[in-house]
PDB file of C-alpha atoms in Angstrom:
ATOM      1  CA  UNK A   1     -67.010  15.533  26.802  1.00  0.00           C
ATOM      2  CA  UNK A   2     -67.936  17.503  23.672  1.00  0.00           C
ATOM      3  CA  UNK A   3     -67.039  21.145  23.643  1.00  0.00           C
ATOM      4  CA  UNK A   4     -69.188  24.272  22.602  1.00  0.00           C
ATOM      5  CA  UNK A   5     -67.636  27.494  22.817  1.00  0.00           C
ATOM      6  CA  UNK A   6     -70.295  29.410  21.023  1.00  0.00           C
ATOM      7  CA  UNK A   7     -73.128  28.835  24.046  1.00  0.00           C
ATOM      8  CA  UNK A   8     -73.221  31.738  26.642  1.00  0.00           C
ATOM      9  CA  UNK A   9     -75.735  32.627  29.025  1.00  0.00           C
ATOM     10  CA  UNK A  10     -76.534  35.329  31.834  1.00  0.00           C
ATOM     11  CA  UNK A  11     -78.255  35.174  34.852  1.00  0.00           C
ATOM     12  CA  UNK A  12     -78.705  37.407  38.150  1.00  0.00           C
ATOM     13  CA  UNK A  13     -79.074  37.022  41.403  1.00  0.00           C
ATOM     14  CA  UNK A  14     -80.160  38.872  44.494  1.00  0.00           C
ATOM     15  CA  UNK A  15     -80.574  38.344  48.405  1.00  0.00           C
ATOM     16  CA  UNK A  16     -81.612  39.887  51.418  1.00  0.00           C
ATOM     17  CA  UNK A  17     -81.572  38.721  54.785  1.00  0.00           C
ATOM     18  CA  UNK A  18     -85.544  39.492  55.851  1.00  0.00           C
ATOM     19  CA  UNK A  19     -85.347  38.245  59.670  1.00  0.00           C
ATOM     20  CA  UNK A  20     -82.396  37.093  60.866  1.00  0.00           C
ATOM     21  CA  UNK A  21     -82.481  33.831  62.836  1.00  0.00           C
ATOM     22  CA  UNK A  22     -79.112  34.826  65.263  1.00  0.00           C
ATOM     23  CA  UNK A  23     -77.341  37.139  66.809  1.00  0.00           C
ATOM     24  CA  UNK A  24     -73.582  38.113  67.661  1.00  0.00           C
ATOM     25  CA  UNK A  25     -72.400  37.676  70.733  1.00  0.00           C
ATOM     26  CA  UNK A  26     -72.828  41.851  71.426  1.00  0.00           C
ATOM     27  CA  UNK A  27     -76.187  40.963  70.950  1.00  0.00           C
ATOM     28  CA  UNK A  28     -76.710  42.785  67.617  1.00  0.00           C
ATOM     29  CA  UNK A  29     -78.776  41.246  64.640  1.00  0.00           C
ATOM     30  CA  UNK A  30     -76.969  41.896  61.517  1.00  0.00           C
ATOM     31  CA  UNK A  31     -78.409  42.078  57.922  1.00  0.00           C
ATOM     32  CA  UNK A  32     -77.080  41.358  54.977  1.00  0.00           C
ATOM     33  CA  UNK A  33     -77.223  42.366  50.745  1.00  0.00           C
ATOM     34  CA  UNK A  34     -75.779  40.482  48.132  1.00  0.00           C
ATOM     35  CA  UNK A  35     -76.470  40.611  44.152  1.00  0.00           C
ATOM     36  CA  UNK A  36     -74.353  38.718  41.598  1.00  0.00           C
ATOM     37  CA  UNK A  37     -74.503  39.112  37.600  1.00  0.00           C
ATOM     38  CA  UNK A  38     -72.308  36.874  35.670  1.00  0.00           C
ATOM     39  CA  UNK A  39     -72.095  35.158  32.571  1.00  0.00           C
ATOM     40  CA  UNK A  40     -71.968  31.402  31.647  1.00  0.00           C
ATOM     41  CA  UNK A  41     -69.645  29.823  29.269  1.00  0.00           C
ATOM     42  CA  UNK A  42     -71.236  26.022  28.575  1.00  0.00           C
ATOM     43  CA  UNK A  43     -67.803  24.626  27.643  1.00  0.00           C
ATOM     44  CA  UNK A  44     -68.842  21.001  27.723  1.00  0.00           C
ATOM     45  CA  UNK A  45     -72.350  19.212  27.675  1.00  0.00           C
ATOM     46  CA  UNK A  46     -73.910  15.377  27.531  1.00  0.00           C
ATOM     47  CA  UNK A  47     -76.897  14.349  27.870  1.00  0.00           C
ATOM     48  CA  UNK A  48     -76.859  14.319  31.659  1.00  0.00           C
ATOM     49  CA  UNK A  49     -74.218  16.373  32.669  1.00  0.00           C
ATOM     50  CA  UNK A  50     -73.576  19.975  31.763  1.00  0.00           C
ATOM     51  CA  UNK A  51     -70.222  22.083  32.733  1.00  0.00           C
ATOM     52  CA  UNK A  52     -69.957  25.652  32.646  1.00  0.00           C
ATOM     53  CA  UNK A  53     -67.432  28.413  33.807  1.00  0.00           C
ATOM     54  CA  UNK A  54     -68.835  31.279  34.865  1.00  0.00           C
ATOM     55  CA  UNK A  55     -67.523  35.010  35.206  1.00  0.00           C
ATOM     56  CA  UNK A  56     -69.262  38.195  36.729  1.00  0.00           C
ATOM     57  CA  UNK A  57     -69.283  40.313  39.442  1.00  0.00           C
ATOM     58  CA  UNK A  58     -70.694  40.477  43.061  1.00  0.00           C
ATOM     59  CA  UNK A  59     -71.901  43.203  45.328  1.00  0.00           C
ATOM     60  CA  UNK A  60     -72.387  42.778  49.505  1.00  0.00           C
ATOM     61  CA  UNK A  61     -72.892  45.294  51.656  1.00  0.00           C
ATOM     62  CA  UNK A  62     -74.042  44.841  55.430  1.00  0.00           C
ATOM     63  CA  UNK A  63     -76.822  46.377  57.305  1.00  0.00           C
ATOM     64  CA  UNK A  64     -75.678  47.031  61.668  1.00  0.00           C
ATOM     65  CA  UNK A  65     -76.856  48.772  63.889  1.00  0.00           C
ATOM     66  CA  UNK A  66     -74.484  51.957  64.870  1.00  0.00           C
ATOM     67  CA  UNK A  67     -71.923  50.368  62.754  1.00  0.00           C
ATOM     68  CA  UNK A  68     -70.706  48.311  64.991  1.00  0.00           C
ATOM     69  CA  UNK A  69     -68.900  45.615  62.723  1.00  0.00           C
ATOM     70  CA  UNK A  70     -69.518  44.906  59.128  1.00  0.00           C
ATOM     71  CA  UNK A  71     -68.776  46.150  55.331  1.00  0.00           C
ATOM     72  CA  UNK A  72     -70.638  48.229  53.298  1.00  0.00           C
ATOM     73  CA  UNK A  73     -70.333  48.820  49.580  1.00  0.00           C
ATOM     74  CA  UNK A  74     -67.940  45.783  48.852  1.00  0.00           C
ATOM     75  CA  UNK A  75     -67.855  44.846  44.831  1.00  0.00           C
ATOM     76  CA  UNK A  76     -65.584  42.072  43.631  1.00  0.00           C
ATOM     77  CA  UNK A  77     -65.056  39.965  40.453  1.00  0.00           C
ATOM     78  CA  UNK A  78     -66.390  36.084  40.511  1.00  0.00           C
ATOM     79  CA  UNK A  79     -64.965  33.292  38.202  1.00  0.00           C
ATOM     80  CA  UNK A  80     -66.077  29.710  39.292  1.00  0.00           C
ATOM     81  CA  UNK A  81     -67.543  26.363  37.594  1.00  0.00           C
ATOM     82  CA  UNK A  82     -70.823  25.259  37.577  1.00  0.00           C
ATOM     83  CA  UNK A  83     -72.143  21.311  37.321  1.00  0.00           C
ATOM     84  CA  UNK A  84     -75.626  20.636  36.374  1.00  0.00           C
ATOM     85  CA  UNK A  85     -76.748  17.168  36.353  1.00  0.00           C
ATOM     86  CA  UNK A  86     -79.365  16.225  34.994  1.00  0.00           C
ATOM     87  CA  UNK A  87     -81.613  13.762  36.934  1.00  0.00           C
ATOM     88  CA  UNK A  88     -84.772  13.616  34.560  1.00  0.00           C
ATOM     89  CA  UNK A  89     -86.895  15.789  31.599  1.00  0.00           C
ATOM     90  CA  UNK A  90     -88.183  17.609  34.636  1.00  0.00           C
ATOM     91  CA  UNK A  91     -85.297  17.757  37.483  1.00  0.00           C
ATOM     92  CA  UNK A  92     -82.082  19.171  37.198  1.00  0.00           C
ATOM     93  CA  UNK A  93     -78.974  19.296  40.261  1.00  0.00           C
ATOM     94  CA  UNK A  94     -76.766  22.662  40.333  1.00  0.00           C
ATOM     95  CA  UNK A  95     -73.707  22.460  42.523  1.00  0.00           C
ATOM     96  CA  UNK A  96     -71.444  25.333  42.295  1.00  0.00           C
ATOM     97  CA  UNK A  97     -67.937  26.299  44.601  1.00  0.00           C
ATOM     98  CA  UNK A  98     -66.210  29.018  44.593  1.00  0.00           C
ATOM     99  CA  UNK A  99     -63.092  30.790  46.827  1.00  0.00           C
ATOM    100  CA  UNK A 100     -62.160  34.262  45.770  1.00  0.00           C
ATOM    101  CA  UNK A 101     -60.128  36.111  47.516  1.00  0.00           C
ATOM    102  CA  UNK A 102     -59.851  39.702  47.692  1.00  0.00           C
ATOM    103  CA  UNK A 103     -57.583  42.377  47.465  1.00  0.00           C
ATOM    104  CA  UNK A 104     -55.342  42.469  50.802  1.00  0.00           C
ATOM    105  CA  UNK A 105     -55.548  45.210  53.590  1.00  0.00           C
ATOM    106  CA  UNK A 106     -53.941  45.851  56.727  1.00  0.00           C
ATOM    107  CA  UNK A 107     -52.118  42.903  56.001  1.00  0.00           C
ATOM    108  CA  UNK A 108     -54.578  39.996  56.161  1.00  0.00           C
ATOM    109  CA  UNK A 109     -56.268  38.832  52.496  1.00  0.00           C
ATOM    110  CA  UNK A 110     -60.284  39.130  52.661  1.00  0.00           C
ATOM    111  CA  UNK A 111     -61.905  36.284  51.530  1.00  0.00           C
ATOM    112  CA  UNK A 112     -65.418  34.455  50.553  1.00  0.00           C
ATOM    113  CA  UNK A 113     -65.744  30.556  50.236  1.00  0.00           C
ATOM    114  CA  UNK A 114     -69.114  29.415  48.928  1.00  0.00           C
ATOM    115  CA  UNK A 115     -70.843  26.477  47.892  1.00  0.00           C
ATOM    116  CA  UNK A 116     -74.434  26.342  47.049  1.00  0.00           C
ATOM    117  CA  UNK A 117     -76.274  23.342  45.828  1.00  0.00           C
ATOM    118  CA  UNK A 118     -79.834  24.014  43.817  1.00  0.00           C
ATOM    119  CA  UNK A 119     -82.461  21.706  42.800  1.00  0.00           C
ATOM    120  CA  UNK A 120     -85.066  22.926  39.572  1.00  0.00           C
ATOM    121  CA  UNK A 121     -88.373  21.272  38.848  1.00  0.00           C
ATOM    122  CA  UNK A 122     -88.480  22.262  35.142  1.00  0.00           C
ATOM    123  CA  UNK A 123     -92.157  23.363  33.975  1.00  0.00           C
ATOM    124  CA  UNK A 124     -94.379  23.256  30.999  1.00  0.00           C
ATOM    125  CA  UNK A 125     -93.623  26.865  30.039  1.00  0.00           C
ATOM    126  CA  UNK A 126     -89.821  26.561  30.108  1.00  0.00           C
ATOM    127  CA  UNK A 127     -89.403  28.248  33.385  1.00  0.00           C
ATOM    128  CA  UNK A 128     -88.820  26.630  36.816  1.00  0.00           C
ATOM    129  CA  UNK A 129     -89.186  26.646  40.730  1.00  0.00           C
ATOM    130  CA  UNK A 130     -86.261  25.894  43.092  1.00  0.00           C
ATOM    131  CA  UNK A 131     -85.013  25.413  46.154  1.00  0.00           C
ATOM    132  CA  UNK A 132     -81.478  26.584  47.116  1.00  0.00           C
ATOM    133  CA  UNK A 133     -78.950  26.113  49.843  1.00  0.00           C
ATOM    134  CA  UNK A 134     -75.942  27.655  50.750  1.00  0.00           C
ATOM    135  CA  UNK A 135     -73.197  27.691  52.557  1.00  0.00           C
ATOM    136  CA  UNK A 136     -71.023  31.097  52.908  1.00  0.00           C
ATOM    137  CA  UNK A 137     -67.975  31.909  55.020  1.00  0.00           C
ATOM    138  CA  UNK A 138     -66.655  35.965  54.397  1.00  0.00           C
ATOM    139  CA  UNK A 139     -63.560  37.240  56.224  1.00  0.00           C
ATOM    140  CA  UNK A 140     -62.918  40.726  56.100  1.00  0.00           C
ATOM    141  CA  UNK A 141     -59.871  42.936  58.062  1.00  0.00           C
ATOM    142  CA  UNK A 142     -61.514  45.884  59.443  1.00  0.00           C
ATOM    143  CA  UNK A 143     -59.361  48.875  59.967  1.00  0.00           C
ATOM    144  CA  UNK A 144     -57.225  47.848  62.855  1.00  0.00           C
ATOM    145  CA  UNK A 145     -54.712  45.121  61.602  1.00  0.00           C
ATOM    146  CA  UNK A 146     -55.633  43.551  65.088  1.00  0.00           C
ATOM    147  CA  UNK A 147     -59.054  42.880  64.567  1.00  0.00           C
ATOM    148  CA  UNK A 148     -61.095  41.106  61.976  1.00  0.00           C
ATOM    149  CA  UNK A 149     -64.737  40.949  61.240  1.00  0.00           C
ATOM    150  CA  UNK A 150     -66.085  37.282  59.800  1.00  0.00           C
ATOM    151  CA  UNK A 151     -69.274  35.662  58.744  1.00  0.00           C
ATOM    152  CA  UNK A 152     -70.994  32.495  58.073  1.00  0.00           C
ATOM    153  CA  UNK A 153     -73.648  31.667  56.763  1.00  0.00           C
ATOM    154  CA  UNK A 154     -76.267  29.202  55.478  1.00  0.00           C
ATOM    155  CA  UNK A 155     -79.524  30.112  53.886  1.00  0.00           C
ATOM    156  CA  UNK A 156     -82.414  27.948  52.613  1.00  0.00           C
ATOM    157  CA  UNK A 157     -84.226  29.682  49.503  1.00  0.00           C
ATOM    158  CA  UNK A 158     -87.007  29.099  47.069  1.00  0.00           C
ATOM    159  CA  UNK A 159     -87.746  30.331  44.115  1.00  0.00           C
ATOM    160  CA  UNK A 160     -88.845  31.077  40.670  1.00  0.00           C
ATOM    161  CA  UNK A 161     -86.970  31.200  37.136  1.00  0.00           C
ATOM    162  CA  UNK A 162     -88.069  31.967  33.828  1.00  0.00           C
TER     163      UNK A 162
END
């Protein structure tokens, strides 16, 4: 693959969980906030394929009732690749994985495993509409070294991009 060093790019992200779809086993509907900022470093491109590494940082906080469980105000760094493949002039495949895990407390080392996949319809006007899924799975020590508080998740999402 050819090499580019001199193309960069940055994008945001952000999330909210409107209506939850489950509960916890306490019976408590928890909501969650996540917004990510990083930059893209296209280190190798062909015609239908298109690598990138990206670097940035990423924000989650929790929203639950009388506190119950959770973690508020959380900020960590992100670096992960990116694959794009590109399946015509108007459709283009993201795939993206990442593990980064956190500083340790209590013992235990916090955590975040993600993979989302996206699918763009490119437009006329150089911008696009999407559709995202993803898969996350957080683990985070809580105060106590004896107890833990997790979560997965998978979200379907559309979009817009210009």
């Amino acid at each position: 693959l050819p090499f580019f060093s001199d193309e960069f790019s940055i994008s945001s992200e952000f999330s909210f969980t409107l209506f939850p779809t489950s509960t916890s086993i306490f019976k408590i509907n928890a909501r969650f906030l996540r917004a990510n900022t990083q930059i893209h470093w296209h280190i190798a491109r062909q015609r239908t394929l298109r690598i990138s590494l990206q670097a940035g940082v990423s924000y989650l906080t929790s929203f639950i009732p009388d506190s119950a469980y959770g973690y508020q105000n959380f900020i960590f760094p992100r670096v992960f690749p990116k694959i794009e493949f590109l399946l015509s002039q108007r459709m283009t495949i993201e795939t993206l994985i990442s593990y980064m895990p956190f500083i340790k407390a209590a013992g235990k080392s916090p955590h975040e495993f993600l993979y989302q996949m996206t699918l763009f319809y490119h437009l006329m006007n150089q911008s696009s509409i999407l559709t995202s899924t993803q898969y996350s799975d957080i683990s985070f020590p809580m105060s106590s070294s004896l107890h833990e508080t997790s979560q997965n998740t998978f979200h379907i999402s559309f979009g817009y991009r210009y």
